[in-house]
Amino acid sequence: MARIAYLECTKCGARISADQPQTVCPKDGGVLFVRYDLAELKRTFPASSLFGRTPTMWRYAEVMPEAEPVSLGEGFTPLLQSREYPNVYVKDEGLNPTASFKARGMSAAVTMAKAYGLKKLAAPSAGNAGAALAAYAAAAGIEAHVFMPKDVPLANRVECESYGAKVTFVDGLISDCARMVAERKEAEGWFDVSTLKEPFRVEGKKTMGYEVAEQVGWRMPQGIIYPAGGGVGLIGMWKAFEEMQELGWIGAERPQMVAVQAAGCAPIPKAWDEGKTTADAWANAETVAAGLRVPKPYGDYLILDILRKSGGLALAVTDEEIMDALRQWARVEGIFAAPEGAAALAAYRKLRANGFFGADDPVVLFNTGSGLKYLDAIEAAKTGARRRPAARQLAGIIGPY
Ligand SMILES: Cc1ncc(COP(=O)(O)O)c(C=O)c1O
Ligand SMILES: [Zn+2]
């Protein structure tokens, strides 16, 4: 792992070796970022060297941890010009393996787990991260233990089991799943790949920032709207922009970063409105956008800092606005978005209406997953029924724990 210079705590700046698997900063629990020798890379890694490289996120190999990638072809997703708003571009992450952007983070995390010789990985998941972990672990020949709320969309459950993961359905939210992983990991010998509790999922997700810049010709869009659960993509993209500046690929300009959450679980917009630097845990989280049901993002301090530094903001949209945007995207653009992705369109509509973004501002909206993974939730929303608790219907197979 020669290319990693060190891991750096995002709270206290402590430098930690990457020779052994690491989780968070031992002093303060801060998220660890992977650092490379960018000054050296500035001489040897010009943007022009990307020409003709593999159309996956591993095309940015020099700024990725050095290990044999566990790849299923993730990344380099299309950036589609909107038909409704010609100034808007949709980064369609639904085209990734396992049909969501979670593939990027898990490809990087499982790559490093394999390089470290880890044999058992565990993660709490709102659904898609578990499916991605299950797929990459299968490809790497590593055990995956996934903890998901029992009412995740049906596709997530079926996928995880098909990939051979050990799945536990939890009567609760992702925060309850995280607690169960934390309680059991030592006795079980699991390495915890929870969001932001190991350094490499950010490295995978940061490639979205490299791709947006490359796909628009190394210019920064005016804004990026990102549906934030734990916020890893937003945090990763910001890291990518800083790295690209150090590499000399872009200047100091940055997009206005917008975090959108669901009105039924909006800890970041609430903290933003109250001018806080961290978020309070959200009680009774509920939304059709399962990936946004994260009551207390671990990297809240990073997300809020990025929103502030970029001149962006956080806002919430209702499930009705999400479903309306989902249908609109499908009918007008031919893009069948995940509800989380549709939240980005719902947010854009609001920010156009209130003048935050003008008609000529280039804005990138992240569709973070495919609507095909949410057929049950989308059908239920159509008829006004409550979301079907897919796992509960199959009560006999809840377990194995
Ligand atoms: C489709 C989709 N979009 C967005 C998110 C939120 O991602 P993050 O936790 O990286 O902010 C998730 C998380 O599960 C998701 O599955
Ligand atoms: Zn620290």
mmCIF file of C-alpha atoms in Angstrom, residues 260-267 269-270 282-289 292 315-322 343 350:
data_model
loop_
_atom_site.group_PDB
_atom_site.id
_atom_site.type_symbol
_atom_site.label_atom_id
_atom_site.label_comp_id
_atom_site.label_asym_id
_atom_site.label_seq_id
_atom_site.Cartn_x
_atom_site.Cartn_y
_atom_site.Cartn_z
ATOM 1 C CA VAL A 260 -31.196 17.331 0.482
ATOM 2 C CA GLN A 261 -32.954 15.171 3.050
ATOM 3 C CA ALA A 262 -36.511 13.963 3.540
ATOM 4 C CA ALA A 263 -38.875 15.995 5.709
ATOM 5 C CA GLY A 264 -39.477 12.845 7.789
ATOM 6 C CA CYS A 265 -35.772 12.604 8.656
ATOM 7 C CA ALA A 266 -33.998 15.935 8.301
ATOM 8 C CA PRO A 267 -31.261 16.281 10.931
ATOM 9 C CA PRO A 269 -31.412 20.801 7.356
ATOM 10 C CA LYS A 270 -32.493 21.305 10.989
ATOM 11 C CA TRP A 282 -33.865 12.865 14.611
ATOM 12 C CA ALA A 283 -36.709 11.074 16.393
ATOM 13 C CA ASN A 284 -39.210 8.811 14.586
ATOM 14 C CA ALA A 285 -37.469 8.928 11.216
ATOM 15 C CA GLU A 286 -39.806 7.931 8.375
ATOM 16 C CA THR A 287 -39.584 8.423 4.613
ATOM 17 C CA VAL A 288 -40.106 6.566 1.370
ATOM 18 C CA ALA A 289 -36.453 7.338 0.570
ATOM 19 C CA LEU A 292 -32.135 8.978 3.768
ATOM 20 C CA LEU A 315 -33.038 21.585 2.720
ATOM 21 C CA ALA A 316 -35.791 19.035 3.216
ATOM 22 C CA VAL A 317 -38.415 17.812 0.753
ATOM 23 C CA THR A 318 -41.572 15.862 1.528
ATOM 24 C CA ASP A 319 -42.299 12.319 0.372
ATOM 25 C CA GLU A 320 -45.043 13.744 -1.868
ATOM 26 C CA GLU A 321 -42.528 16.071 -3.527
ATOM 27 C CA ILE A 322 -40.120 13.144 -3.899
ATOM 28 C CA ALA A 343 -35.241 14.131 -3.836
ATOM 29 C CA LYS A 350 -37.477 24.523 -4.948
#
